[in-house]
PDB file of C-alpha atoms and ligand atoms in Angstrom:
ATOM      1  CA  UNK A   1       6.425 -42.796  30.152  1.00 49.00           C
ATOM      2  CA  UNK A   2       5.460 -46.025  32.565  1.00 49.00           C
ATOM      3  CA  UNK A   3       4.289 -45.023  35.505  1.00 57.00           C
ATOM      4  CA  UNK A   4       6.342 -47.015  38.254  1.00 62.00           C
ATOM      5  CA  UNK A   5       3.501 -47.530  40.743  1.00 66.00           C
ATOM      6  CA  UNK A   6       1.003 -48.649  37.914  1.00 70.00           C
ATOM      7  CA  UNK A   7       0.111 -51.719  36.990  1.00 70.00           C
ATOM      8  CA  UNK A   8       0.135 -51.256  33.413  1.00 77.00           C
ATOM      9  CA  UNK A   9       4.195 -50.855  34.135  1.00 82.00           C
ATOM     10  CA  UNK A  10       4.455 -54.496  35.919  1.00 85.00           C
ATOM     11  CA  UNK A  11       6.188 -56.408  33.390  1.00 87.00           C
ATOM     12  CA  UNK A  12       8.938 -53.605  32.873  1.00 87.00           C
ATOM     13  CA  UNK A  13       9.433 -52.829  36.522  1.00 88.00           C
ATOM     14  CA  UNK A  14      10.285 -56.424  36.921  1.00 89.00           C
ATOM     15  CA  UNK A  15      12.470 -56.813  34.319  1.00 90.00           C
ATOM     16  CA  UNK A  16      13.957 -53.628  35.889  1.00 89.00           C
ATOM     17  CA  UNK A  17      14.544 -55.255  38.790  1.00 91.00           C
ATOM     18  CA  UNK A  18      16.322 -58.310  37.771  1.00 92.00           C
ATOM     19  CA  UNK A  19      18.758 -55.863  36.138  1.00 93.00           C
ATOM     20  CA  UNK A  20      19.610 -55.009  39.562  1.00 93.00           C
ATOM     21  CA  UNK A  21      20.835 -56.578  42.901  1.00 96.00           C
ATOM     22  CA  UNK A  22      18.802 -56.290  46.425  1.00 97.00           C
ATOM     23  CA  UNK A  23      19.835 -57.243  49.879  1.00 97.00           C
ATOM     24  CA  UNK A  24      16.466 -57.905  50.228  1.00 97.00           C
ATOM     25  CA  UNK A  25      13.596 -59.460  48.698  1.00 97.00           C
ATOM     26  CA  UNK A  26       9.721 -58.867  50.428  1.00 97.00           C
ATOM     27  CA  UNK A  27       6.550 -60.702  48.883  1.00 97.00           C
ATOM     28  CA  UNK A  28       3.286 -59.613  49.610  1.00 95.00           C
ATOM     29  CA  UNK A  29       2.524 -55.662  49.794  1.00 93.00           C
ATOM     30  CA  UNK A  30       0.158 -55.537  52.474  1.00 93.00           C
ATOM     31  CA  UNK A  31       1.325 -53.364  56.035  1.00 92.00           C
ATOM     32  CA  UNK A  32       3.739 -56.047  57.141  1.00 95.00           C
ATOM     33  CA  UNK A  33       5.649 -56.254  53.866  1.00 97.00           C
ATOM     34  CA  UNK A  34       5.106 -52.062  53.407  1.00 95.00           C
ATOM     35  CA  UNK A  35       6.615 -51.658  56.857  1.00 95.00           C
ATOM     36  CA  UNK A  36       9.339 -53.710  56.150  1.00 96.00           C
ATOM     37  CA  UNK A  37      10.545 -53.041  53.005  1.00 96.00           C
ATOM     38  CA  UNK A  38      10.018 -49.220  54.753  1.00 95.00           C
ATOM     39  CA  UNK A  39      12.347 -50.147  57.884  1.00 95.00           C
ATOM     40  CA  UNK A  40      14.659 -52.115  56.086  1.00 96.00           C
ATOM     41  CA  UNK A  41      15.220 -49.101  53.858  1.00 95.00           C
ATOM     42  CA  UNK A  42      15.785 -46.619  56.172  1.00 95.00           C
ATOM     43  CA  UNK A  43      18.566 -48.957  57.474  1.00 95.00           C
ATOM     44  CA  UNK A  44      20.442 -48.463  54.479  1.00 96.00           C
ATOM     45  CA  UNK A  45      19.380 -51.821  52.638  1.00 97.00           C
ATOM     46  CA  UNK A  46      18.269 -52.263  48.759  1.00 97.00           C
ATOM     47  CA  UNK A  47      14.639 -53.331  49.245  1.00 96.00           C
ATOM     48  CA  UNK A  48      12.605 -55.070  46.626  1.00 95.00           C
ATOM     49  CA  UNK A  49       9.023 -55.674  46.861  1.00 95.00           C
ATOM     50  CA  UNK A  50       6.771 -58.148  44.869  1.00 93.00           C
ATOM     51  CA  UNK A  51       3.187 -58.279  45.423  1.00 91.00           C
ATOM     52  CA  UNK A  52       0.668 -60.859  43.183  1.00 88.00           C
ATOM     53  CA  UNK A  53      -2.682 -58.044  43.455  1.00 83.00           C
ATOM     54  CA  UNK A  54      -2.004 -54.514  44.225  1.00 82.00           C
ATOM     55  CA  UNK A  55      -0.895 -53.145  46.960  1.00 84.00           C
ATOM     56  CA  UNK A  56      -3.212 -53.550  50.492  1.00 84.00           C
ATOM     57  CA  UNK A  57      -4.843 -56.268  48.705  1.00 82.00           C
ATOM     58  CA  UNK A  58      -5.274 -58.766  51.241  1.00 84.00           C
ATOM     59  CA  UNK A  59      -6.275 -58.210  54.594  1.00 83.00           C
ATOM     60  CA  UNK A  60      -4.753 -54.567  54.970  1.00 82.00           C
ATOM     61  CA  UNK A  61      -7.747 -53.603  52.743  1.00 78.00           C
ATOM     62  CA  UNK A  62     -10.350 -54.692  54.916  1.00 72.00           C
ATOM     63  CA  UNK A  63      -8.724 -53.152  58.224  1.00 72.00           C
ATOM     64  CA  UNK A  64     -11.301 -51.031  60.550  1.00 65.00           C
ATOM     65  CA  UNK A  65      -8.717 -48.596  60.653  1.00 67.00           C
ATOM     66  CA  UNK A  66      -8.821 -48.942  63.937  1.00 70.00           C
ATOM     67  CA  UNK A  67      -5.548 -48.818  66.757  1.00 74.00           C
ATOM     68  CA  UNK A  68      -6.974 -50.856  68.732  1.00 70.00           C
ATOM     69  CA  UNK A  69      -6.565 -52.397  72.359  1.00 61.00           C
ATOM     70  CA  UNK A  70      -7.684 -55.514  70.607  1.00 64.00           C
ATOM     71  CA  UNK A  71     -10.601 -55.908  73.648  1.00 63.00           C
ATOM     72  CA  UNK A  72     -12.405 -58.316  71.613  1.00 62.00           C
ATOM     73  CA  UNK A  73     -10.068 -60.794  71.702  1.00 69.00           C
ATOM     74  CA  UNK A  74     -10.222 -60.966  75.704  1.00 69.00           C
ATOM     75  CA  UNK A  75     -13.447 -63.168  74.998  1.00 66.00           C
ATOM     76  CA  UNK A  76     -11.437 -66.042  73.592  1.00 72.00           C
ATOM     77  CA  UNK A  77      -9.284 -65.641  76.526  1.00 79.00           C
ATOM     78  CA  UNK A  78      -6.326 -64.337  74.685  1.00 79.00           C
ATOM     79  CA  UNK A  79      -4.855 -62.144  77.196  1.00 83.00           C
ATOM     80  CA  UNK A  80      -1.183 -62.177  75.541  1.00 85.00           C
ATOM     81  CA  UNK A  81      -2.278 -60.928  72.420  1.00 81.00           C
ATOM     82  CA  UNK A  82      -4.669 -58.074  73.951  1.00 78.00           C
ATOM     83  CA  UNK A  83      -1.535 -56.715  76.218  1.00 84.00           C
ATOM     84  CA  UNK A  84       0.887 -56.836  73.245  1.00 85.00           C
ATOM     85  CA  UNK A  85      -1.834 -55.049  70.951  1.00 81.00           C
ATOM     86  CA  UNK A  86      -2.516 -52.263  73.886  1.00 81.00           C
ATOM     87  CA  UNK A  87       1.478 -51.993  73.989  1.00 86.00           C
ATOM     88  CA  UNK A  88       1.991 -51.506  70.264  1.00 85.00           C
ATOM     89  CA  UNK A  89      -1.204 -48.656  70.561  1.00 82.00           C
ATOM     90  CA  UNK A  90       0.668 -46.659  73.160  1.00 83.00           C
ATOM     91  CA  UNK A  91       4.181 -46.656  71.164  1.00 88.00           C
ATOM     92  CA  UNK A  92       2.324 -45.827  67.899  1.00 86.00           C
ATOM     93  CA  UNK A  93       0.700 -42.844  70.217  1.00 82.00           C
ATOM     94  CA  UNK A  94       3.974 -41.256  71.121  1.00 87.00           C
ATOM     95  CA  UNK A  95       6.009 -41.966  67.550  1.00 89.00           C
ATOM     96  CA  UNK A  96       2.901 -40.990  65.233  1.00 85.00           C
ATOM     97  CA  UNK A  97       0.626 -38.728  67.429  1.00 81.00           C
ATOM     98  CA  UNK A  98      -0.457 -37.584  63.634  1.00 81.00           C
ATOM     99  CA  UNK A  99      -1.830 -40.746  62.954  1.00 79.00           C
ATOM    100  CA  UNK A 100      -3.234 -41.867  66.181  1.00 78.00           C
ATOM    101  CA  UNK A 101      -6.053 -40.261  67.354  1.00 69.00           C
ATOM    102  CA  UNK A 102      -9.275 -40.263  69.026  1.00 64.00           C
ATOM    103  CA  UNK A 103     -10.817 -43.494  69.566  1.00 68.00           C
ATOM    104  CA  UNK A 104     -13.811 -44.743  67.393  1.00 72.00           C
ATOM    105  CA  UNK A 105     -15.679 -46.037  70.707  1.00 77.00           C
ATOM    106  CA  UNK A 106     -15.537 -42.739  72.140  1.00 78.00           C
ATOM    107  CA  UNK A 107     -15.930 -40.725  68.800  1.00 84.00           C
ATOM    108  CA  UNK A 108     -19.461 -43.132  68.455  1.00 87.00           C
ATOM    109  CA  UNK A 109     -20.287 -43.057  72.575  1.00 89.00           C
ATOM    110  CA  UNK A 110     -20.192 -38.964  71.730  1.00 92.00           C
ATOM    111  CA  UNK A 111     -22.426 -39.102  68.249  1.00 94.00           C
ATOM    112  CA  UNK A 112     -24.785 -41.122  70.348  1.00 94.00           C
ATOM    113  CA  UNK A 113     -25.055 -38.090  73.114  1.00 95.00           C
ATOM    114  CA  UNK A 114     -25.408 -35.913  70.676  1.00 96.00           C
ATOM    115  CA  UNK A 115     -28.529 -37.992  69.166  1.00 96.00           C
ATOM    116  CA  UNK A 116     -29.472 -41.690  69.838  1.00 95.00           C
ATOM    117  CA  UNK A 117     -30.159 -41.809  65.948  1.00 95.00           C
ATOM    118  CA  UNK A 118     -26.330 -42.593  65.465  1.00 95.00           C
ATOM    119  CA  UNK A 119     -26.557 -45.741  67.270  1.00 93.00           C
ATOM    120  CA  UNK A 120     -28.943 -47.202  64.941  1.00 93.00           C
ATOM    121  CA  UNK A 121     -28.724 -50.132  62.613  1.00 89.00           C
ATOM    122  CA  UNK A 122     -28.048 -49.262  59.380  1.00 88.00           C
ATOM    123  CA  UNK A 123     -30.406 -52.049  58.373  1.00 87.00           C
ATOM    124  CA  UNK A 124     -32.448 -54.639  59.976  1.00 85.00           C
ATOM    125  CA  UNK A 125     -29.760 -57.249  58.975  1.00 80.00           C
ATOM    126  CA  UNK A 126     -26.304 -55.380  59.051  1.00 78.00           C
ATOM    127  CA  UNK A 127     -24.481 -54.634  62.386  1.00 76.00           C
ATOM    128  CA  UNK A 128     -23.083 -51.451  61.259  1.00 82.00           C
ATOM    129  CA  UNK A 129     -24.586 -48.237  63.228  1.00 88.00           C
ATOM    130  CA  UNK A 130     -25.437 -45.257  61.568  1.00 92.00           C
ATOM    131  CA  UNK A 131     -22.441 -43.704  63.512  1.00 92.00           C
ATOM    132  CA  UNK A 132     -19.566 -45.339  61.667  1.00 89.00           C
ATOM    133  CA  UNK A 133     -20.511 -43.967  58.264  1.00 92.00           C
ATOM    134  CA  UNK A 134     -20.203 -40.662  59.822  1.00 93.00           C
ATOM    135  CA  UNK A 135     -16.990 -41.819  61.663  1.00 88.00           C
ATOM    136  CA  UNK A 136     -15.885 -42.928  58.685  1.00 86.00           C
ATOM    137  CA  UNK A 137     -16.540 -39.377  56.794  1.00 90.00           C
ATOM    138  CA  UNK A 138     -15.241 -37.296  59.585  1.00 88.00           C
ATOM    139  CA  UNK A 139     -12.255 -39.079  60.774  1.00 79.00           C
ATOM    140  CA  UNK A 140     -11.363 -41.721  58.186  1.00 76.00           C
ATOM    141  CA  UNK A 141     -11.253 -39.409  54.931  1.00 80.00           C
ATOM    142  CA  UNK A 142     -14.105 -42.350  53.000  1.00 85.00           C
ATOM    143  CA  UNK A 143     -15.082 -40.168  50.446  1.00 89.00           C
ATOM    144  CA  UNK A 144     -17.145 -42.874  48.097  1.00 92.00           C
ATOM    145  CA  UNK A 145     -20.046 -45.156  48.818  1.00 93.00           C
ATOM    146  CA  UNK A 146     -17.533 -48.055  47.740  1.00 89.00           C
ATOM    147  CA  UNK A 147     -15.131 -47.335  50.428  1.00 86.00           C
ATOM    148  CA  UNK A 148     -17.238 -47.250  52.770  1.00 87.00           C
ATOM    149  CA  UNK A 149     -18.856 -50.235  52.281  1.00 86.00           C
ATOM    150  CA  UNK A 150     -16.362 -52.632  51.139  1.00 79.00           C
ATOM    151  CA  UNK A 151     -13.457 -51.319  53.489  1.00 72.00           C
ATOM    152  CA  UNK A 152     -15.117 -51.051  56.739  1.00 69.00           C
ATOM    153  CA  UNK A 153     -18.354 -52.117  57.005  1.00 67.00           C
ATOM    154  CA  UNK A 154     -16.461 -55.983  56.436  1.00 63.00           C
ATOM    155  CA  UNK A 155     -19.014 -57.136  53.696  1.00 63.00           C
ATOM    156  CA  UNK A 156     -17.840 -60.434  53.485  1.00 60.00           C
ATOM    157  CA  UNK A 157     -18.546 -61.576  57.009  1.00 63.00           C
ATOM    158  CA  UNK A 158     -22.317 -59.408  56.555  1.00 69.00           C
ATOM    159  CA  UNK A 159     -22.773 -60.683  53.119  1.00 74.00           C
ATOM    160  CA  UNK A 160     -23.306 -59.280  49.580  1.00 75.00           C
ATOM    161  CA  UNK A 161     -27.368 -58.609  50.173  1.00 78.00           C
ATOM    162  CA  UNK A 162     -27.411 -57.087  53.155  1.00 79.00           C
ATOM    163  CA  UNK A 163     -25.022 -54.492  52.412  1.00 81.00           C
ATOM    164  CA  UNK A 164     -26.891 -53.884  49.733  1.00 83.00           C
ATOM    165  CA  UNK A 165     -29.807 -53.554  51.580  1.00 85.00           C
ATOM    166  CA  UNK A 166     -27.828 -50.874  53.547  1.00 89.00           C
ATOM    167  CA  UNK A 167     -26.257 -49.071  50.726  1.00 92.00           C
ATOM    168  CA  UNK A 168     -28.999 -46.439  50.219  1.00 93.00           C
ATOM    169  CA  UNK A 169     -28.772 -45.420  53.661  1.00 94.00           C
ATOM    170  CA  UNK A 170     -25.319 -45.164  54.317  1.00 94.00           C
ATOM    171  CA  UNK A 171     -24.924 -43.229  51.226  1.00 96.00           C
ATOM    172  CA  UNK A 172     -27.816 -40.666  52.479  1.00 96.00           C
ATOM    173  CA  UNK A 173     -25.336 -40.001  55.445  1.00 96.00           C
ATOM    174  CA  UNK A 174     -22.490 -39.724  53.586  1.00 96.00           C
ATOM    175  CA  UNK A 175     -23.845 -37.417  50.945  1.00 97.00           C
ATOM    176  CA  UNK A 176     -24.926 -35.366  54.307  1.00 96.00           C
ATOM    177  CA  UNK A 177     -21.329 -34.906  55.200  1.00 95.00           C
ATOM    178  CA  UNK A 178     -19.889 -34.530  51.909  1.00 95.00           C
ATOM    179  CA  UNK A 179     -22.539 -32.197  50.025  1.00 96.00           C
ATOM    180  CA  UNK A 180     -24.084 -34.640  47.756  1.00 96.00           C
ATOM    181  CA  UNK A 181     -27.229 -34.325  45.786  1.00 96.00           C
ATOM    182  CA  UNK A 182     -29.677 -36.476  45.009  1.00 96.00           C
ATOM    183  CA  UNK A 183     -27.992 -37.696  41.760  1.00 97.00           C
ATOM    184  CA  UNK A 184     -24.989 -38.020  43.402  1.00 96.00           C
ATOM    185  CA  UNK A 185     -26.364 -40.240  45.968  1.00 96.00           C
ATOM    186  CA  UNK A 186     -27.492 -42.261  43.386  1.00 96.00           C
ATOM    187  CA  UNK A 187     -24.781 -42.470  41.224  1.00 96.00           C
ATOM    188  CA  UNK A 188     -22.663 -44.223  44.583  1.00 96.00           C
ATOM    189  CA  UNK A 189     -25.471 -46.659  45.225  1.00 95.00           C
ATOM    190  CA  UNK A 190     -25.764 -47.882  41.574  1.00 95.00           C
ATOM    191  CA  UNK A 191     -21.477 -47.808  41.234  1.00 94.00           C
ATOM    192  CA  UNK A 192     -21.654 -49.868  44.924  1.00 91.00           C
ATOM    193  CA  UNK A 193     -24.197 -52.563  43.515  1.00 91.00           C
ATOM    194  CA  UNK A 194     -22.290 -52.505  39.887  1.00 91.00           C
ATOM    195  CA  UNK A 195     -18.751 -53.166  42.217  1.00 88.00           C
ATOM    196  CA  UNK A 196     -21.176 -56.057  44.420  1.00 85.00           C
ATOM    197  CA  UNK A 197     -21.685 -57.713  41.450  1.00 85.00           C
ATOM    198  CA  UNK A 198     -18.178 -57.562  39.827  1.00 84.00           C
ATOM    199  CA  UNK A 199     -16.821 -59.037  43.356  1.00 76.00           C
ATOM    200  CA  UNK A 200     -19.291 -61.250  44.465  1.00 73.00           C
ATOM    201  CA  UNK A 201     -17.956 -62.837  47.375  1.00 67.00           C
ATOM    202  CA  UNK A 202     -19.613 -66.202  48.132  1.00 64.00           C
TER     203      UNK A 202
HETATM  204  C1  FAD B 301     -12.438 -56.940  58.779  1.00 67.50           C
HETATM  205  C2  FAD B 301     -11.059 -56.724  59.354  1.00 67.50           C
HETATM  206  C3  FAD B 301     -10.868 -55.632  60.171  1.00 67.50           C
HETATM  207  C4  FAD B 301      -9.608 -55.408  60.730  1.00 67.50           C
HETATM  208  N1  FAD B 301      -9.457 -54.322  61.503  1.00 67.50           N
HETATM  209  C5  FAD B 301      -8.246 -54.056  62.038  1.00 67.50           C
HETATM  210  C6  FAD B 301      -8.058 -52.878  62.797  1.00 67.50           C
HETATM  211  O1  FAD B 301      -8.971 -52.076  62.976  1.00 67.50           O
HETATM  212  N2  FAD B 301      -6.843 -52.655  63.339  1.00 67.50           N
HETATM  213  C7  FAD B 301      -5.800 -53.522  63.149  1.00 67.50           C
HETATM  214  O2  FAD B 301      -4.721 -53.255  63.657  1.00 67.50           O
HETATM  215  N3  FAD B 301      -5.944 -54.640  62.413  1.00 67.50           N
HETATM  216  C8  FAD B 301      -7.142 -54.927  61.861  1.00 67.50           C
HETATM  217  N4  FAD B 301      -7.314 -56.061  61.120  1.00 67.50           N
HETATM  218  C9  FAD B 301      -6.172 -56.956  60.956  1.00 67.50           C
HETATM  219  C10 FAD B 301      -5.205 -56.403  59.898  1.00 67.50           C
HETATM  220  O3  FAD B 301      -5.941 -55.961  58.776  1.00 67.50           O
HETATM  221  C11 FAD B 301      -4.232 -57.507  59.465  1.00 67.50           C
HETATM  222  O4  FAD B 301      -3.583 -58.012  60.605  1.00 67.50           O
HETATM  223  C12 FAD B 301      -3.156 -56.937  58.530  1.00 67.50           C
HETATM  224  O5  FAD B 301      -3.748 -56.224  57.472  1.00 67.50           O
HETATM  225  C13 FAD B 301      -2.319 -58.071  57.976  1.00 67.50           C
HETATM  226  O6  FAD B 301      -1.401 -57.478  57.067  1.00 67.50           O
HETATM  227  P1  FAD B 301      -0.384 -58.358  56.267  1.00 67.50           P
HETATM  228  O7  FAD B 301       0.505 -57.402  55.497  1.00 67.50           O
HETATM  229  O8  FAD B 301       0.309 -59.295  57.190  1.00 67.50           O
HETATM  230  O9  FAD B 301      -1.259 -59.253  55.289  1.00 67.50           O
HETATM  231  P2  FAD B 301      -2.092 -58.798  53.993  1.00 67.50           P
HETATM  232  O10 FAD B 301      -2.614 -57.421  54.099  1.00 67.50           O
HETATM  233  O11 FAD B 301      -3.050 -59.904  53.710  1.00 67.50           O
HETATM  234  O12 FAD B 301      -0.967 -58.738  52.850  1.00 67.50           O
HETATM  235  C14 FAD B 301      -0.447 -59.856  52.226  1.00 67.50           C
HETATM  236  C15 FAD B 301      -0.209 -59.462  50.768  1.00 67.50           C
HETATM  237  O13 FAD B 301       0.588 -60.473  50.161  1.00 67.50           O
HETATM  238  C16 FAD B 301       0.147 -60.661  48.839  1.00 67.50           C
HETATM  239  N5  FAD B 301       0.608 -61.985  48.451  1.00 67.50           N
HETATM  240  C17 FAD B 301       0.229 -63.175  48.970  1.00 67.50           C
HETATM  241  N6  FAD B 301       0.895 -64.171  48.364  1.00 67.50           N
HETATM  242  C18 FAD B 301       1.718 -63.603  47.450  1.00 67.50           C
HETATM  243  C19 FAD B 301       2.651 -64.124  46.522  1.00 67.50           C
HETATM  244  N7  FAD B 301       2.867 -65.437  46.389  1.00 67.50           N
HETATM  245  N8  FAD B 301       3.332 -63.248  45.737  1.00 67.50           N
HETATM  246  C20 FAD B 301       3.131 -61.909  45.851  1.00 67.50           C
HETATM  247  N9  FAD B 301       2.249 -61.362  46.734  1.00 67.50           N
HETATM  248  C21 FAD B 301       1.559 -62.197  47.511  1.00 67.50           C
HETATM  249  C22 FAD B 301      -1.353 -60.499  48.915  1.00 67.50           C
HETATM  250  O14 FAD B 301      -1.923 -60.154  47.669  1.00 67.50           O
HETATM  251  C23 FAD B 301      -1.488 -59.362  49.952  1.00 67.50           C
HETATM  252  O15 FAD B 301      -1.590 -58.077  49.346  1.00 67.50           O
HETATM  253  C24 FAD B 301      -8.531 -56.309  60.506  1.00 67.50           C
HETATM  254  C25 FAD B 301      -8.725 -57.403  59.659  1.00 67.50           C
HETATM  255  C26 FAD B 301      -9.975 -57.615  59.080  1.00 67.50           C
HETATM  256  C27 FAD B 301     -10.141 -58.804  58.172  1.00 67.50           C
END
């Protein structure tokens, strides 16, 4: 039987759904369209949702993860958007207290107390600390080299190489966390460059 959420099923669940009528139609599966085609169905309406990749293709892929107050943004003066983003934080905190928790600066200010070594670069050329593969491990659920890497260390603004270059150690911390071996650490590094070269981004 074709699974629904598969890809292989594409072609039939569309020509399932022009079988049938919707009140609504979303395109694009990222966490807008997810949370509307969510909200509009809890209001009773008959949601359809089309998306061209898979779903949390686009940018929703590459979030931080974080909740955040959106701080960084003050620098380009953008005050509005900061105060809206802190609002949105502190309703999240009281309807999903499940979901929201902790906050990665203080999770990282904490590793750093515990030992400077967290602060480090993870490579001369990367501005990822040592701290947020651990961060990532302990609070985040990353449980592969690749998902570290590609969904929040933001390779495409470092570049291909130098994640590369700091592949080997972020997958030594990793493996320290989640019990690999030596083979295992290798095994992540060599699937990470395989994936680096499959999805060279230029
Ligand atoms: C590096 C990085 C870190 C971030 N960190 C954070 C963070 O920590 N916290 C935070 O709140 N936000 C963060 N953001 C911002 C956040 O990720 C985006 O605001 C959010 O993901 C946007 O979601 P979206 O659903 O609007 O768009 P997208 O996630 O881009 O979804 C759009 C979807 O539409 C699909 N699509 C496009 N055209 C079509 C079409 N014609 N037919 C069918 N489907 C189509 C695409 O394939 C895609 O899956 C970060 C962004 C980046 C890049």
């Amino acid at each position: 039987m074709t699974q629904i959420f598969s890809p292989k099923g594409r072609i039939q669940t569309l020509e399932r759904m022009t079988a049938r009528e919707f009140d609504m139609l979303i395109i694009g599966g990222g966490i807008t369209g997810a949370g509307l085609a969510r909200d509009a169905a809890l209001r009773g309406l008959k949601v359809a949702l089309v998306e061209k990749e898979d779903f949390g293709f686009g940018t929703s892929s590459r979030s931080a993860k974080l909740v955040h107050g959106g701080v960084r943004y003050l620098v380009n003066g953008n005050v509005h958007m900061v105060k809206e983003s802190a609002r949105e934080r502190k309703i999240l905190k009281t309807i999903a207290p499940h979901l929201v928790h902790g906050s990665a600066i203080h999770d990282l200010i904490r590793y750093g107390h515990e030992d400077p070594i967290w602060l480090e670069n993870l490579s001369k050329n990367t501005p990822a600390i040592k701290g947020e593969v651990r961060l990532a491990v302990e609070e985040e659920m990353a449980q592969s080299l690749i998902d570290f890497m590609d969904r929040r260390s933001a390779r495409f603004l470092f570049g291909n190489d130098h994640c590369l270059e700091a592949a080997k150690t972020a997958a030594e911390i990793m493996g320290q966390f989640l019990g690999w071996d030596e083979a295992e650490i290798e095994r992540q590094i060599n699937d990470y460059a395989d994936h680096v070269e499959r999805h060279r981004i230029s």
